Short mmCIF file of C-alpha atoms and ligand atoms in Angstrom, two decimals:
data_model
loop_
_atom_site.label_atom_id
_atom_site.label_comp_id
_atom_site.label_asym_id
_atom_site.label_seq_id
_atom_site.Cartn_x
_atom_site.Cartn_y
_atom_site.Cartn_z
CA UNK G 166 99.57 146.36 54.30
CA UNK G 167 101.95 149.22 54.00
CA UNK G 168 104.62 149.27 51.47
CA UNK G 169 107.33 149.76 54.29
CA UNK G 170 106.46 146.08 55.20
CA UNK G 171 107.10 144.29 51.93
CA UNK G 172 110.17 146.19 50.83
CA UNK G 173 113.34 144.04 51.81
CA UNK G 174 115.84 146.10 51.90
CA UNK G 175 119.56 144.36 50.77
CA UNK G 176 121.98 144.69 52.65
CA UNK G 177 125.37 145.36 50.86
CA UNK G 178 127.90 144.81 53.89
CA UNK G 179 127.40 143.66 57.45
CA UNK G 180 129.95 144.04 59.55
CA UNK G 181 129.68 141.78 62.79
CA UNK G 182 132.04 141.99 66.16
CA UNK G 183 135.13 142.25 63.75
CA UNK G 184 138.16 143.25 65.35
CA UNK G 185 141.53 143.39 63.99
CA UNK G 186 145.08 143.44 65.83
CA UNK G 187 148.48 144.11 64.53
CA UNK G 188 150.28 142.30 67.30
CA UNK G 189 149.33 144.57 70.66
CA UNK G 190 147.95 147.11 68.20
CA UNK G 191 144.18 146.54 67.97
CA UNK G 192 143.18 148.37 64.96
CA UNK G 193 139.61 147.56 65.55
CA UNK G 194 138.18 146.62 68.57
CA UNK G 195 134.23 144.21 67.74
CA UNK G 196 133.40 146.61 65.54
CA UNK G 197 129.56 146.28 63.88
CA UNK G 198 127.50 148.19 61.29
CA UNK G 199 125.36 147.62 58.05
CA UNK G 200 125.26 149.43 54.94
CA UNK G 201 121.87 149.69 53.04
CA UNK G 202 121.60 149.11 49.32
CA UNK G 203 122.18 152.41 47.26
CA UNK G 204 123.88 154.51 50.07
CA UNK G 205 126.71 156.36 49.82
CA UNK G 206 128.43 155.03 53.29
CA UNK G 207 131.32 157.03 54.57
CA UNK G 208 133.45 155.39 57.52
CA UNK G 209 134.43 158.98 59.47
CA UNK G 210 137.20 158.63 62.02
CA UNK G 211 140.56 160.36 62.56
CA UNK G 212 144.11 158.94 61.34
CA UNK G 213 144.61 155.52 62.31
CA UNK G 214 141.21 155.27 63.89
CA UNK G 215 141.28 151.91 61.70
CA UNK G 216 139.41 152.77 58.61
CA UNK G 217 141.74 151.60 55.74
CA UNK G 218 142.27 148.42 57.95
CA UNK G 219 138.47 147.89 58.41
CA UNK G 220 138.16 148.24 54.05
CA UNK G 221 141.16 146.14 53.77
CA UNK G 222 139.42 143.47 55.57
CA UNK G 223 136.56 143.46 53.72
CA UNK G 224 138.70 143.20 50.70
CA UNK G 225 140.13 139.76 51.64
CA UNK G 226 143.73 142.07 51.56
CA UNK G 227 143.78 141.52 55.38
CA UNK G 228 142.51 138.72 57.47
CA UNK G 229 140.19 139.58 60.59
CA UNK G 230 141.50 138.29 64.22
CA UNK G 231 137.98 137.82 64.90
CA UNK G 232 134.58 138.55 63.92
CA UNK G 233 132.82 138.21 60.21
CA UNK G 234 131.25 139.89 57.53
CA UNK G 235 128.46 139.60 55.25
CA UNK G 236 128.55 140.86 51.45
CA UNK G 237 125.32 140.79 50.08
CA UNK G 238 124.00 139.13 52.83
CA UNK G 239 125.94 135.97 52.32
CA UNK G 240 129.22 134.91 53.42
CA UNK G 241 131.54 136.64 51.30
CA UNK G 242 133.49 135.03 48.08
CA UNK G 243 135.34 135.94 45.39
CA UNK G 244 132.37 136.07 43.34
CA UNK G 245 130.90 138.94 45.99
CA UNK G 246 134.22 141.06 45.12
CA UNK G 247 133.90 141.00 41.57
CA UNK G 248 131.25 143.28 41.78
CA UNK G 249 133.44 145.34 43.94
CA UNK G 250 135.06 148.43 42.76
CA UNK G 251 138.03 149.34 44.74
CA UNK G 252 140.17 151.97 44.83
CA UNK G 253 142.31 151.51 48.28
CA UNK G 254 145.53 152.82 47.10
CA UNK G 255 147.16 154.79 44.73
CA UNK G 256 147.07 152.37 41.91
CA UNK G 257 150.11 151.92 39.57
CA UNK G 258 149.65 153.23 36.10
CA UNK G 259 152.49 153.63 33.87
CA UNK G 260 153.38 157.16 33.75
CA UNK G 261 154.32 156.98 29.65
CA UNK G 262 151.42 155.40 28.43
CA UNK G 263 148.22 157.80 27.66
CA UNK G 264 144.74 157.39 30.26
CA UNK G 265 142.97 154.97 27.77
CA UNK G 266 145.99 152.95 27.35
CA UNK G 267 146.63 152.50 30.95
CA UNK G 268 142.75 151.27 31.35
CA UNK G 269 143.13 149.02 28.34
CA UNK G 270 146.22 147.54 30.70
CA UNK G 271 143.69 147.18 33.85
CA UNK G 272 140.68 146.09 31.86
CA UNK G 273 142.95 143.02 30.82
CA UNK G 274 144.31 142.59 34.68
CA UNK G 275 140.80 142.20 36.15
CA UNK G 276 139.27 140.30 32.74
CA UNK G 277 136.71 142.29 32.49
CA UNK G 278 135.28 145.66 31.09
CA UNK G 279 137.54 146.82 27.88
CA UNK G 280 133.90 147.65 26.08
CA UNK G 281 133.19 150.57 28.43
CA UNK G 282 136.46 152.52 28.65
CA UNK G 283 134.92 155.02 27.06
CA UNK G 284 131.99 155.25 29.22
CA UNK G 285 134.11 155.23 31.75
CA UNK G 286 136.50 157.66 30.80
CA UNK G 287 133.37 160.25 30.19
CA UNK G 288 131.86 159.59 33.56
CA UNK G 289 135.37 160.67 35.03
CA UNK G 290 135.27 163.65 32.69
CA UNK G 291 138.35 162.71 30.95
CA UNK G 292 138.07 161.84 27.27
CA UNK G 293 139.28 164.75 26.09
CA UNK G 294 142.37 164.00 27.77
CA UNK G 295 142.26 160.58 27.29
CA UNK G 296 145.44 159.80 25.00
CA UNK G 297 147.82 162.46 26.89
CA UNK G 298 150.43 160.76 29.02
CA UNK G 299 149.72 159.84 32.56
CA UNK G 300 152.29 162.02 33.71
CA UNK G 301 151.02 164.90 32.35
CA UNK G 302 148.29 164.71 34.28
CA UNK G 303 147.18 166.66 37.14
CA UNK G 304 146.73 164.95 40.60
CA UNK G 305 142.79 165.18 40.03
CA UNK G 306 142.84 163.80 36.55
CA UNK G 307 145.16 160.99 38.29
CA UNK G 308 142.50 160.25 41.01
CA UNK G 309 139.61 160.50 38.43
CA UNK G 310 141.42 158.23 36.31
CA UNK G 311 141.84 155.77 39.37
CA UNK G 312 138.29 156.01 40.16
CA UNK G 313 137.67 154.95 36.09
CA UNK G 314 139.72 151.87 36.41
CA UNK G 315 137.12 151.03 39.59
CA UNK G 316 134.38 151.51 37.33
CA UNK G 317 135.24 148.86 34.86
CA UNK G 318 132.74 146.03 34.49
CA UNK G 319 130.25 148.53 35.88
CA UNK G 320 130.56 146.88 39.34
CA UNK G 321 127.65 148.00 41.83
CA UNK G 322 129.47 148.86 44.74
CA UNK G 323 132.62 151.07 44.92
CA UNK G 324 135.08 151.25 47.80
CA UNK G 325 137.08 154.17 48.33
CA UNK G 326 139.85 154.84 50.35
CA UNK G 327 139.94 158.90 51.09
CA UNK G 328 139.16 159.17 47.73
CA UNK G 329 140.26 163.25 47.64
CA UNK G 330 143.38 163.23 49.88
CA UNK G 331 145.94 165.10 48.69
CA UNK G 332 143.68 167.14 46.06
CA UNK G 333 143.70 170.78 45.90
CA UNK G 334 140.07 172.22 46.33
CA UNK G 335 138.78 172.12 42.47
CA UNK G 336 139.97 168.42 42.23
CA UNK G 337 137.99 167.44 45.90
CA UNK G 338 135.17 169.15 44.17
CA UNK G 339 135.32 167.14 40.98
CA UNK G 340 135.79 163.81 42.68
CA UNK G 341 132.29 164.97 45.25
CA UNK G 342 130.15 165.64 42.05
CA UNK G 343 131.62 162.15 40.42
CA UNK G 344 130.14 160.31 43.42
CA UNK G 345 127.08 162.64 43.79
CA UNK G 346 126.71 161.28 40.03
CA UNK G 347 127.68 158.04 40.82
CA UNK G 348 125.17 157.72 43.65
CA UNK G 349 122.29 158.62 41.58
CA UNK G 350 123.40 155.79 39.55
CA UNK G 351 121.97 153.75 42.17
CA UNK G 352 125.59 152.50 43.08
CA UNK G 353 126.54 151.74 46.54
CA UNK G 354 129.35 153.70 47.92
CA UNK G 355 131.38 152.82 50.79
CA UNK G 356 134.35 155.69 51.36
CA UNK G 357 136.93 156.17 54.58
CA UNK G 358 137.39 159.87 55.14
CA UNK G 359 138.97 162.22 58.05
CA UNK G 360 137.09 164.93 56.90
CA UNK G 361 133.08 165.27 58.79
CA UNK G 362 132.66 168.46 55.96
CA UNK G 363 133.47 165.66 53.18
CA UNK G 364 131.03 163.27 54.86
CA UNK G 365 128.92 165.45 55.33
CA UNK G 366 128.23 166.45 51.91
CA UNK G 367 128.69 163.37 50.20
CA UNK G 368 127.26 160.50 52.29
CA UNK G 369 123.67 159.22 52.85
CA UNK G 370 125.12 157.21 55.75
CA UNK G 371 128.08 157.53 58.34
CA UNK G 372 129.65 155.13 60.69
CA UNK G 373 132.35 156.84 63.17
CA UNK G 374 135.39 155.31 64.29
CA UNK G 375 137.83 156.35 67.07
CA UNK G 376 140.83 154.28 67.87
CA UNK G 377 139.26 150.94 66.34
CA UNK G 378 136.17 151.26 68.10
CA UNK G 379 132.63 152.47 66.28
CA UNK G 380 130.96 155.06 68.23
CA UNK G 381 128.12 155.47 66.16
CA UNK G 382 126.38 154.69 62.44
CA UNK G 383 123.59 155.16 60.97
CA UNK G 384 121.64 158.09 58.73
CA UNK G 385 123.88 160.87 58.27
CA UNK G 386 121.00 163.37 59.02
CA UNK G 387 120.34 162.05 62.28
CA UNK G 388 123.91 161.53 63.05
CA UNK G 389 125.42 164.72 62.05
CA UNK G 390 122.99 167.01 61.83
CA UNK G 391 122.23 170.32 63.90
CA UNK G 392 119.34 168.86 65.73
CA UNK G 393 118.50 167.16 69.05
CA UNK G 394 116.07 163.80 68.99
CA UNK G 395 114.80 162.16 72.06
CA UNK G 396 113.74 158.66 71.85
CA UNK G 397 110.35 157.55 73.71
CA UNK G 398 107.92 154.94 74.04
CA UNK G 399 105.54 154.15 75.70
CA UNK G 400 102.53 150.75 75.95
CA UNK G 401 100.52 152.28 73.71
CA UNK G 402 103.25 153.82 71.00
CA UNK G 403 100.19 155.11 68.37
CA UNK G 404 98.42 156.87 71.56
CA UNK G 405 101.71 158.74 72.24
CA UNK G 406 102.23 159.17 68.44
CA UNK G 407 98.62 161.16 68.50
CA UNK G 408 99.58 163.07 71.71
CA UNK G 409 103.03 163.82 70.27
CA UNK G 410 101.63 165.30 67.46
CA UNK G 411 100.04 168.21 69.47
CA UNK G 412 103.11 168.63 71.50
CA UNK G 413 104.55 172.49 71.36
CA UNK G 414 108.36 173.20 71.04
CA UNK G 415 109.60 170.22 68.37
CA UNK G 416 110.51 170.47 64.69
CA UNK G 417 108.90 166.89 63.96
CA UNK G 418 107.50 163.48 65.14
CA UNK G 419 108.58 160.36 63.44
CA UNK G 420 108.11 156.48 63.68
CA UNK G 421 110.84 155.03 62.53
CA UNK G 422 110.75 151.24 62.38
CA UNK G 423 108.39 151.35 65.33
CA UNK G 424 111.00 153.46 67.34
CA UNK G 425 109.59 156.91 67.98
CA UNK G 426 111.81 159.90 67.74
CA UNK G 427 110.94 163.61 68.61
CA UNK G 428 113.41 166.37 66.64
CA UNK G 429 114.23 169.51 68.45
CA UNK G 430 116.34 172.55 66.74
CA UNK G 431 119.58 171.55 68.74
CA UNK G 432 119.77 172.34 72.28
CA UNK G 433 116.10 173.08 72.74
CA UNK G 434 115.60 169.30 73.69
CA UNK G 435 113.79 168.93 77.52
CA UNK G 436 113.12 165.65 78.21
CA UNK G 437 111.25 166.77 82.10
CA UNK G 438 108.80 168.81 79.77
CA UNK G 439 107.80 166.16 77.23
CA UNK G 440 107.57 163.65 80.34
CA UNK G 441 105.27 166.38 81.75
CA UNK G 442 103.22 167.03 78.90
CA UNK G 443 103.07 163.20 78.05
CA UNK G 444 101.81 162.53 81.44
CA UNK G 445 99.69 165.70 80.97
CA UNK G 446 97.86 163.48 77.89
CA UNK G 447 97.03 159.79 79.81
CA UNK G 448 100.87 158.67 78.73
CA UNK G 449 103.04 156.95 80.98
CA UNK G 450 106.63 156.95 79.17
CA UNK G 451 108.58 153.79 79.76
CA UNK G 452 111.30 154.84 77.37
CA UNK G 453 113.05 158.39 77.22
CA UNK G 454 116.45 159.46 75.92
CA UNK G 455 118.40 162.06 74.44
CA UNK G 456 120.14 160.18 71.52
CA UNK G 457 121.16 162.88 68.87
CA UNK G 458 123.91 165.36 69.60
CA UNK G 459 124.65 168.28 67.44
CA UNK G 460 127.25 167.99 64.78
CA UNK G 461 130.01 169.57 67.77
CA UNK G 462 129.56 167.53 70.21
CA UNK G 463 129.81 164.75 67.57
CA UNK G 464 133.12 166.19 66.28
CA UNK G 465 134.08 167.12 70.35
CA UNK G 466 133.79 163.34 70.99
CA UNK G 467 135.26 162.53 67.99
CA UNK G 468 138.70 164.02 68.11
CA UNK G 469 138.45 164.46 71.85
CA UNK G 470 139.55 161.22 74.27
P1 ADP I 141 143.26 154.89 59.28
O1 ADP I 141 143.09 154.34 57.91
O2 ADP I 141 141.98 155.25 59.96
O3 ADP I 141 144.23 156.01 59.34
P2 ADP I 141 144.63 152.39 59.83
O4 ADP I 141 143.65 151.31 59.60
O5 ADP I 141 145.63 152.65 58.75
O6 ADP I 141 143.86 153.72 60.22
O7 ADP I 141 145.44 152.08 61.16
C1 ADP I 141 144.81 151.72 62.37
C2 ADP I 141 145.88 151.42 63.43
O8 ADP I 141 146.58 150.24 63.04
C3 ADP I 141 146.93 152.48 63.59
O9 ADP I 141 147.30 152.53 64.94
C4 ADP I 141 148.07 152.01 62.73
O10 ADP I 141 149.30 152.51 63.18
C5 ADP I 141 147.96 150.51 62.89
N1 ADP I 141 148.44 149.77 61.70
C6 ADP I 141 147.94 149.84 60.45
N2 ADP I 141 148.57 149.00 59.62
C7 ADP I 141 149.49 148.36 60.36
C8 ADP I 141 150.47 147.35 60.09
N3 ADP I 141 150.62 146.82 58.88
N4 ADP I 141 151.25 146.94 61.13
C9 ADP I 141 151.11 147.45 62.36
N5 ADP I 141 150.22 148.40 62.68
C10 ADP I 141 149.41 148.85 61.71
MG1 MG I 142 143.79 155.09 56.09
#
């Protein structure tokens, strides 16, 4: 047995045919997608493409017209958000109390966590600074102190709402290493942003939104990278795996979950070659398509239509 087969994977939120309308706006049209244990999920998509209305939902702050969601893989309760971090707006701290007074404030709001606000404040780099006055902090120290007051009760998954908007480019940088940290935690992170650079860089996993509807998720390498794949089958998949192998002209063969995918530096994709040299070996291809785009097109058909 292979260790692929007796790993279950968790997953931490299933999203399935949820849409959401606003009287005739429909902010999201039967929108689905899963996010894996441990990643570090960014939902991608363009102002009012729906992405703070999809986190909201999730949140039990808005109510779905249709559809459902898993958290956890069960149906969701308040007992599922608990171990939610969230940080969905700017929250309200009181400007003339110090950073460690103004967690002490939110540790006794959610009832939980006053023994690690000082772990907290050093993960968010901010103890030295911890008993100056909110207000004279800088925007980044007030987003890094938001993002502390998530991490109380050391909840597993965090939700962020375009955690850097607004940020000048030292405080987006501090905020991407705090999640790159964060990550490597082992937390899950699920995080709406408008910027593909900031997914980019900070997420294991995408899904991409346009006006409500998904047009994609999955692995941010496959989704976003520079490369070209090609999906094929065939009857006998580990006879084409073999003949794949030998095939000239592709970066890499993989099986993934018993799909097999053939990478190509982007644009150097043929799909009447590897039919020809497939055909070449003894293989008849039932299955063959150009899936991956590179990152332009992605970001053509994402701010395009
Ligand atoms: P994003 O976070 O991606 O910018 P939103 O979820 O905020 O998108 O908005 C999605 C769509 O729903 C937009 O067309 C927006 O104008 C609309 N919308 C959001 N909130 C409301 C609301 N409370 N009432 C009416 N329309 C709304
Ligand atoms: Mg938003």
């Amino acid at each position: 047995m292979y260790i692929a087969d007796i790993l279950i994977f968790m997953s931490i939120l299933t999203v399935e045919n949820l849409s959401k309308s606003y009287g005739r706006i429909q902010a999201l049209k039967n929108v689905n997608f899963s996010v894996p244990e441990g990643a570090v999920f960014g939902i991608l998509g363009p102002n009012g493409s729906g992405k703070t209305t999809l986190l909201g939902t999730i949140m039990d702050i808005l109510k779905p017209t249709s559809g459902t969601y898993k958290l956890f893989d069960e149906d969701p309760t308040e007992m599922h958000r608990r171990k939610i971090g969230t940080l969905l707006e700017t929250p309200n701290f009181y400007h003339y109390l110090s950073g460690v007074k103004n967690l002490e404030i939110a540790a006794e709001i959610k009832q939980h966590g006053k023994e690690d606000i000082n772990e907290v404040l050093e993960k968010v780099d901010l103890t030295k600074r911890k008993n100056s006055k909110f207000n004279t902090y800088s925007l980044g120290m007030k987003q890094r102190l938001a993002i502390a007051s998530c991490l109380l009760g050391n909840p597993e998954v965090l939700v962020f709402d375009e955690p850097t908007n607004g940020l000048d480019p030292v405080g987006i940088a501090e905020i991407r290493d705090l999640m790159k940290n964060l990550y490597k935690e082992g937390k899950t992170i699920i995080m709406a942003s408008h910027l593909l650079d900031e997914v980019e860089k900070v997420c294991t996993h995408v899904a991409i939104l346009r006006k409500g509807e998904l047009i994609t998720s999955g692995n941010v390498n496959e989704i976003l990278s520079n490369e070209d794949m090609v999906e094929v089958g065939a009857k006998d998949n580990e006879k084409l795996m073999q003949v794949l192998q030998n095939m000239p002209g592709k970066s890499r063969v993989a099986n993934e979950g018993g799909m097999i995918k053939v990478f190509y530096p982007v644009g150097f994709a043929n799909l009447e070659s590897i039919n020809n040299f497939c055909f070449a070996n003894g293989i008849i291809l039932n299955h063959l398509i150009l899936k991956k785009k590179s990152l332009e097109a992605r970001f053509f058909e994402l701010t395009n239509n």
